[in-house]
Short mmCIF file of C-alpha atoms and ligand atoms in Angstrom, two decimals:
data_model
loop_
_atom_site.label_atom_id
_atom_site.label_comp_id
_atom_site.label_asym_id
_atom_site.label_seq_id
_atom_site.Cartn_x
_atom_site.Cartn_y
_atom_site.Cartn_z
CA MET A 1 16.64 -29.32 9.00
CA PRO A 2 13.92 -26.98 9.45
CA GLY A 3 13.93 -23.56 7.56
CA ARG A 4 15.52 -20.54 9.17
CA GLY A 5 14.62 -20.54 12.89
CA ARG A 6 17.81 -20.34 15.09
CA ILE A 7 17.07 -17.73 17.61
CA LEU A 8 19.67 -16.14 20.07
CA LEU A 9 17.89 -15.05 23.07
CA ILE A 10 19.56 -12.30 25.16
CA PRO A 11 17.40 -11.82 28.02
CA GLY A 12 19.13 -8.67 29.40
CA ASP A 13 18.88 -6.77 32.66
CA GLY A 14 16.28 -5.48 34.97
CA VAL A 15 12.94 -6.73 33.74
CA GLY A 16 14.91 -8.43 30.93
CA PRO A 17 14.77 -11.89 32.28
CA GLU A 18 11.18 -11.65 33.12
CA VAL A 19 9.83 -10.73 29.80
CA ALA A 20 12.37 -13.10 28.05
CA GLU A 21 10.66 -15.91 30.04
CA ALA A 22 7.38 -14.66 28.90
CA ALA A 23 8.50 -14.60 25.31
CA LEU A 24 9.73 -18.09 25.65
CA LYS A 25 6.40 -19.29 26.77
CA VAL A 26 4.66 -17.68 23.70
CA LEU A 27 7.47 -19.27 21.52
CA GLY A 28 6.71 -22.67 23.04
CA ALA A 29 2.89 -22.34 22.04
CA VAL A 30 4.02 -21.17 18.60
CA GLU A 31 6.05 -24.40 18.43
CA GLY A 32 3.22 -26.59 19.69
CA ARG A 33 1.05 -25.32 17.21
CA TYR A 34 2.87 -24.74 13.96
CA GLY A 35 5.99 -27.12 14.73
CA LEU A 36 8.26 -24.83 13.12
CA GLY A 37 11.58 -26.46 14.36
CA LEU A 38 12.85 -23.21 16.05
CA GLU A 39 15.83 -23.57 18.07
CA VAL A 40 16.52 -21.23 20.92
CA ARG A 41 19.99 -20.57 22.56
CA ARG A 42 20.39 -18.14 25.42
CA ALA A 43 23.37 -15.86 25.80
CA GLU A 44 24.22 -13.27 28.44
CA ALA A 45 24.93 -9.60 27.28
CA GLY A 46 24.46 -6.35 29.48
CA ASP A 47 25.51 -5.40 32.91
CA SER A 48 25.37 -9.13 34.27
CA ALA A 49 27.72 -10.05 31.28
CA ALA A 50 29.94 -7.06 32.05
CA ARG A 51 30.54 -8.16 35.55
CA LYS A 52 31.07 -12.08 34.65
CA TYR A 53 33.03 -11.74 31.45
CA GLU A 54 35.54 -9.17 29.89
CA SER A 55 32.74 -6.84 28.51
CA PRO A 56 29.18 -6.44 28.15
CA LEU A 57 29.21 -7.92 24.81
CA PRO A 58 31.32 -10.92 25.05
CA SER A 59 33.10 -12.39 21.98
CA HIS A 60 31.41 -15.49 22.21
CA VAL A 61 28.10 -13.75 22.04
CA LYS A 62 29.22 -11.80 19.16
CA ASP A 63 30.03 -15.07 17.40
CA LEU A 64 26.87 -16.56 18.03
CA ALA A 65 24.79 -13.64 16.83
CA LEU A 66 27.16 -13.39 13.66
CA ARG A 67 27.62 -16.99 12.76
CA TRP A 68 25.01 -19.10 14.35
CA ALA A 69 21.75 -17.29 14.75
CA ASP A 70 19.15 -16.33 12.12
CA ALA A 71 17.67 -13.89 14.24
CA VAL A 72 18.41 -12.18 17.71
CA LEU A 73 15.69 -11.61 20.36
CA LYS A 74 16.86 -9.20 23.03
CA GLY A 75 15.42 -8.04 26.15
CA PRO A 76 16.21 -4.70 27.53
CA VAL A 77 19.71 -4.03 28.91
CA GLY A 78 20.75 -1.78 31.68
CA GLU A 79 23.42 0.83 32.09
CA THR A 80 25.51 -0.90 29.43
CA ALA A 81 22.68 -0.87 26.79
CA GLY A 82 24.38 1.30 24.43
CA GLU A 83 27.55 -0.94 24.48
CA VAL A 84 25.41 -4.01 23.65
CA VAL A 85 22.78 -3.08 21.09
CA VAL A 86 24.68 -0.40 19.27
CA PRO A 87 27.46 -2.92 18.15
CA LEU A 88 24.98 -5.55 17.40
CA ARG A 89 23.00 -3.48 15.23
CA ARG A 90 26.39 -2.48 13.51
CA MET A 91 27.67 -5.96 13.33
CA LEU A 92 24.47 -7.38 11.84
CA GLY A 93 24.06 -4.61 9.50
CA ALA A 94 20.57 -3.67 10.66
CA TYR A 95 20.23 -0.29 9.03
CA ALA A 96 16.47 0.26 9.81
CA ASN A 97 14.71 0.20 12.90
CA VAL A 98 11.01 -0.44 12.54
CA ARG A 99 8.99 0.74 15.72
CA LEU A 100 5.24 0.08 16.00
CA ALA A 101 3.28 2.39 18.01
CA ARG A 102 -0.13 1.02 17.98
CA SER A 103 -2.76 1.21 20.58
CA LEU A 104 -4.47 -2.06 21.97
CA ALA A 105 -7.21 -0.17 23.60
CA PRO A 106 -8.42 3.47 22.86
CA SER A 107 -7.00 6.14 25.11
CA ARG A 108 -9.09 9.14 26.48
CA CYS A 109 -7.00 11.64 24.94
CA TRP A 110 -5.97 9.93 21.65
CA GLY A 111 -8.45 7.25 20.74
CA LEU A 112 -6.70 4.59 18.66
CA VAL A 113 -3.08 5.28 17.43
CA ASP A 114 -1.42 3.33 14.72
CA LEU A 115 1.67 4.49 13.31
CA VAL A 116 5.08 3.29 12.35
CA ILE A 117 8.62 4.87 12.83
CA VAL A 118 11.25 3.96 10.66
CA ARG A 119 14.48 4.96 12.34
CA GLU A 120 17.84 5.09 10.41
CA ASN A 121 19.78 2.80 12.70
CA LEU A 122 23.59 2.96 11.89
CA GLU A 123 24.48 6.62 11.46
CA ASP A 124 23.87 9.96 12.67
CA VAL A 125 25.43 10.64 16.27
CA TYR A 126 25.39 6.73 16.80
CA TYR A 127 28.14 6.38 14.08
CA GLY A 128 30.43 6.38 17.27
CA VAL A 129 32.82 9.13 16.56
CA GLU A 130 33.38 11.49 19.58
CA TYR A 131 36.45 13.03 20.61
CA MET A 132 37.94 15.84 22.86
CA VAL A 133 39.97 18.85 21.55
CA GLY A 134 41.01 20.69 24.73
CA ASP A 135 38.23 21.46 26.80
CA MET A 136 35.62 20.86 23.86
CA ALA A 137 33.92 17.74 23.29
CA PHE A 138 32.86 17.00 19.65
CA ALA A 139 30.40 14.23 18.46
CA LEU A 140 29.98 13.68 14.80
CA LYS A 141 26.73 13.47 13.09
CA VAL A 142 27.05 11.18 9.82
CA SER A 143 24.63 10.92 7.20
CA SER A 144 25.32 9.24 3.94
CA ARG A 145 23.29 8.93 0.69
CA ALA A 146 23.30 5.30 0.77
CA GLY A 147 22.34 5.20 4.38
CA ALA A 148 19.36 7.40 3.69
CA ALA A 149 18.35 5.53 0.43
CA ARG A 150 18.40 2.40 1.91
CA VAL A 151 16.26 3.16 5.06
CA ALA A 152 13.77 5.12 2.84
CA THR A 153 13.21 1.85 0.86
CA VAL A 154 12.03 0.18 4.16
CA ALA A 155 9.72 3.28 4.97
CA GLY A 156 8.35 3.09 1.35
CA MET A 157 7.54 -0.72 1.60
CA TYR A 158 5.67 -0.50 5.05
CA ALA A 159 3.84 2.74 3.71
CA SER A 160 2.63 0.72 0.67
CA LYS A 161 1.54 -2.01 3.10
CA ARG A 162 -0.21 0.48 5.29
CA ARG A 163 -2.06 3.80 4.47
CA GLY A 164 0.59 4.71 2.14
CA ARG A 165 2.16 7.93 3.46
CA VAL A 166 5.53 8.78 4.86
CA THR A 167 6.47 11.76 6.68
CA ILE A 168 10.19 12.51 6.69
CA VAL A 169 11.04 14.20 9.87
CA HIS A 170 14.37 16.21 9.99
CA LYS A 171 15.93 19.42 11.01
CA ALA A 172 17.34 20.63 7.97
CA ASN A 173 16.73 24.21 8.65
CA VAL A 174 19.68 24.00 10.95
CA LEU A 175 21.68 20.88 9.99
CA ARG A 176 21.47 21.91 6.37
CA LEU A 177 24.04 19.52 5.03
CA ALA A 178 23.57 16.43 7.27
CA ASP A 179 19.63 16.47 7.51
CA GLY A 180 19.35 18.27 4.08
CA LEU A 181 20.97 15.11 2.52
CA PHE A 182 18.76 12.95 4.29
CA ARG A 183 15.53 14.53 3.48
CA ARG A 184 16.74 14.86 -0.22
CA GLU A 185 17.71 11.35 -0.60
CA ALA A 186 14.90 9.92 1.10
CA GLY A 187 12.50 11.83 -0.98
CA LYS A 188 14.09 10.91 -4.14
CA VAL A 189 13.76 7.29 -3.21
CA LEU A 190 10.05 7.59 -2.18
CA SER A 191 9.31 9.30 -5.30
CA GLY A 192 10.77 6.54 -7.24
CA MET A 193 8.77 4.03 -5.49
CA GLY A 194 5.72 6.12 -6.09
CA VAL A 195 4.97 6.66 -2.38
CA GLU A 196 3.20 9.81 -1.22
CA TYR A 197 5.24 11.71 1.36
CA ASP A 198 5.55 15.11 3.29
CA GLU A 199 8.04 16.57 5.58
CA MET A 200 8.31 17.87 9.17
CA TYR A 201 10.97 19.27 11.41
CA VAL A 202 11.38 17.33 14.21
CA ASP A 203 10.12 19.66 16.95
CA ALA A 204 6.89 20.27 15.03
CA ALA A 205 6.75 16.45 14.61
CA ALA A 206 7.05 15.94 18.41
CA MET A 207 4.26 18.39 19.11
CA MET A 208 2.01 17.06 16.31
CA LEU A 209 2.36 13.31 17.79
CA VAL A 210 0.72 14.57 20.84
CA ARG A 211 -1.67 17.07 19.13
CA ASP A 212 -2.85 14.76 16.39
CA PRO A 213 -1.11 11.11 16.26
CA ALA A 214 -3.75 10.07 13.71
CA ARG A 215 -2.07 12.36 11.19
CA PHE A 216 0.82 10.05 10.73
CA ASP A 217 1.22 6.72 9.08
CA VAL A 218 4.95 6.12 8.56
CA ILE A 219 7.51 8.57 10.23
CA LEU A 220 11.00 8.21 8.37
CA THR A 221 13.69 9.77 10.42
CA MET A 222 17.23 10.05 11.46
CA ASN A 223 18.64 7.75 14.23
CA GLN A 224 18.53 10.04 17.09
CA TYR A 225 15.25 11.62 16.19
CA GLY A 226 13.83 8.31 15.99
CA ASP A 227 15.10 7.20 19.50
CA ILE A 228 13.13 10.12 21.17
CA LEU A 229 10.22 10.13 18.93
CA SER A 230 9.50 6.43 19.26
CA ASP A 231 9.61 6.84 23.06
CA LEU A 232 7.06 9.54 22.68
CA ALA A 233 4.86 7.85 20.11
CA ALA A 234 4.75 4.54 22.20
CA GLU A 235 3.61 6.42 25.20
CA VAL A 236 0.93 8.19 23.22
CA ALA A 237 -0.24 4.91 21.72
CA GLY A 238 -0.78 3.43 25.06
CA GLY A 239 2.49 2.99 26.93
CA ILE A 240 5.93 2.23 26.35
CA GLY A 241 5.32 -1.43 27.65
CA LEU A 242 3.46 -2.06 24.50
CA ALA A 243 5.88 -0.95 21.71
CA PRO A 244 8.25 -3.58 19.72
CA SER A 245 10.79 -2.92 17.29
CA ALA A 246 12.65 -4.75 14.58
CA ASN A 247 16.16 -3.85 13.53
CA ILE A 248 16.36 -5.17 9.97
CA GLY A 249 19.07 -5.13 7.36
CA ASP A 250 19.78 -7.19 4.45
CA GLY A 251 20.91 -10.34 6.18
CA LYS A 252 20.14 -10.89 9.98
CA ALA A 253 17.86 -8.93 12.17
CA LEU A 254 17.35 -8.34 15.84
CA PHE A 255 14.20 -7.65 17.67
CA GLU A 256 13.54 -6.14 20.91
CA PRO A 257 11.30 -3.96 22.97
CA VAL A 258 11.55 -0.16 22.83
CA HIS A 259 11.46 0.14 26.51
CA GLY A 260 14.34 -0.07 29.08
CA ALA A 261 15.45 -2.32 31.88
CA ALA A 262 12.72 -0.69 34.18
CA TRP A 263 14.66 -1.31 37.39
CA ASP A 264 11.89 0.32 39.61
CA ILE A 265 9.93 -2.76 39.01
CA ALA A 266 12.53 -5.59 38.16
CA GLY A 267 12.02 -8.90 39.97
CA ARG A 268 8.49 -8.45 41.01
CA GLY A 269 6.80 -10.13 38.16
CA VAL A 270 4.69 -7.36 37.00
CA ALA A 271 6.65 -6.15 34.09
CA ASN A 272 4.48 -5.85 31.09
CA PRO A 273 5.53 -8.48 28.52
CA THR A 274 3.40 -6.97 25.56
CA ALA A 275 6.41 -5.28 23.74
CA MET A 276 8.73 -8.33 23.90
CA ILE A 277 5.93 -10.78 22.63
CA LEU A 278 4.98 -8.36 19.92
CA ALA A 279 8.89 -8.37 19.00
CA VAL A 280 8.46 -12.19 18.68
CA ALA A 281 5.55 -11.60 16.32
CA MET A 282 7.74 -9.27 14.07
CA MET A 283 10.44 -11.82 14.30
CA LEU A 284 8.35 -14.60 13.20
CA GLU A 285 7.09 -12.59 10.28
CA TRP A 286 10.58 -11.63 9.21
CA LEU A 287 11.65 -15.26 9.34
CA GLY A 288 9.00 -16.10 7.05
CA TYR A 289 6.35 -17.49 9.45
CA THR A 290 3.71 -15.05 8.53
CA GLU A 291 0.86 -16.86 9.92
CA ALA A 292 2.59 -17.57 13.19
CA GLY A 293 3.53 -13.98 13.48
CA TYR A 294 -0.02 -12.86 12.79
CA THR A 295 -1.48 -15.32 15.38
CA VAL A 296 0.80 -14.19 18.09
CA ALA A 297 -0.09 -10.67 17.39
CA ARG A 298 -3.82 -11.48 17.31
CA ALA A 299 -3.52 -13.42 20.58
CA VAL A 300 -1.88 -10.10 22.32
CA GLU A 301 -4.99 -7.98 21.11
CA GLU A 302 -7.39 -10.51 22.24
CA ALA A 303 -5.63 -10.49 25.69
CA TYR A 304 -6.17 -6.72 25.95
CA ARG A 305 -9.78 -7.13 24.94
CA ARG A 306 -10.41 -9.54 27.73
CA GLY A 307 -8.48 -7.52 30.18
CA TYR A 308 -5.46 -9.88 30.61
CA THR A 309 -3.05 -7.19 31.28
CA THR A 310 -0.36 -5.97 33.80
CA PRO A 311 -0.86 -3.03 36.27
CA ASP A 312 1.00 -0.45 33.99
CA VAL A 313 -2.06 -0.53 31.60
CA GLY A 314 -4.61 -0.90 34.29
CA GLY A 315 -4.77 -4.87 34.59
CA SER A 316 -3.96 -6.92 37.69
CA MET A 317 -2.19 -9.86 36.29
CA GLY A 318 1.65 -10.68 36.64
CA THR A 319 4.11 -11.00 33.74
CA MET A 320 3.86 -14.81 33.28
CA GLU A 321 0.04 -14.92 33.87
CA VAL A 322 -0.42 -12.53 30.89
CA ALA A 323 2.20 -14.63 29.00
CA THR A 324 0.42 -17.96 29.93
CA ARG A 325 -3.00 -16.55 28.73
CA ILE A 326 -1.44 -15.36 25.41
CA ALA A 327 0.39 -18.60 24.72
CA GLY A 328 -3.09 -20.50 25.54
CA MET A 329 -4.74 -18.63 22.97
CA VAL A 330 -2.09 -18.95 20.41
CA GLU A 331 -2.46 -22.74 20.90
CA SER A 332 -6.16 -22.79 20.74
CA HIS A 333 -7.34 -20.10 18.23
CA ALA A 334 -8.34 -21.09 14.88
C1 IPM B 1 16.95 2.42 21.98
C2 IPM B 1 17.75 2.50 23.06
C3 IPM B 1 19.09 2.53 22.64
C4 IPM B 1 19.24 3.62 21.51
C5 IPM B 1 20.06 2.64 23.39
C6 IPM B 1 20.26 1.82 24.81
C7 IPM B 1 21.54 2.89 23.03
O1 IPM B 1 17.42 3.83 23.85
O2 IPM B 1 16.97 1.33 21.37
O3 IPM B 1 15.88 2.91 21.72
O4 IPM B 1 19.52 4.69 21.74
O5 IPM B 1 19.15 3.37 20.44
MN1 MN B 2 15.49 4.58 23.05
#
């Protein structure tokens, strides 16, 4: 038997199946070049699964993710996205969501952006406790010391491999307890690791991401702030179609593009497959196939240099044409 390489592919909805096909094309090239013995199984989750089965995340898919797969590779999901990805993150214990915002071509406003958002992934308002009392709705924001500490460790590790600097983003001037605990625990962990850090309120961080994104290296933040800031950062770095993410814990992991189902362009074969293919690169690296992951990421960069891109970033190629070019470079490059 080969090493870890059991991948559960959930294509998802909207442009999901198209970018999933693109990812498979690239995985095929990786297999051809490195012979890793990767095994891919497909499963349906999301809006289409909800129509067919009893829920958007059927129990046989949960079983595969939990018992069979080493890693889950998921495309974007439509209306039921929250009912798919939030339970999956929870089930897999994926407490850190690492989201890359890295330019593949310089933009007129911001030049080259290269930052990482490490988003706490299981707590905050995503903890899942909401209730009504009479005419009032309450949503609980949960923040634990253990939760802050473990995600801070991930941010510290990334910073050490990069420019060595973390910015803790919170709103502790209002949420003194919940956000106060997060900033304090995260700061303690980073100090313990010898990682340099500063802090910023989330509103100021949004402004600063637009004014001077180069100021950031690793942003460490709470779940909901990370959700919002990662869309913003992706767009500043060159477009939401470029940004991949890794949901990691101590066991399994889930890889996905930051973008959504993009119904407006679904089925037309023009969706940008970059985020999904870069998610494949992150997955290969996490599985221990560092060189293969690196090769995929380099091939994507080369595709941008040569203008093998989709219309959203100024190119004229379709999804599969871009994927085929990238796959070709994965197979042939030294
Ligand atoms: C994301 C998505 C999800 C989130 C939704 C679909 C629940 O927006 O991965 O960023 O909020 O985490
Ligand atoms: Mn989001």
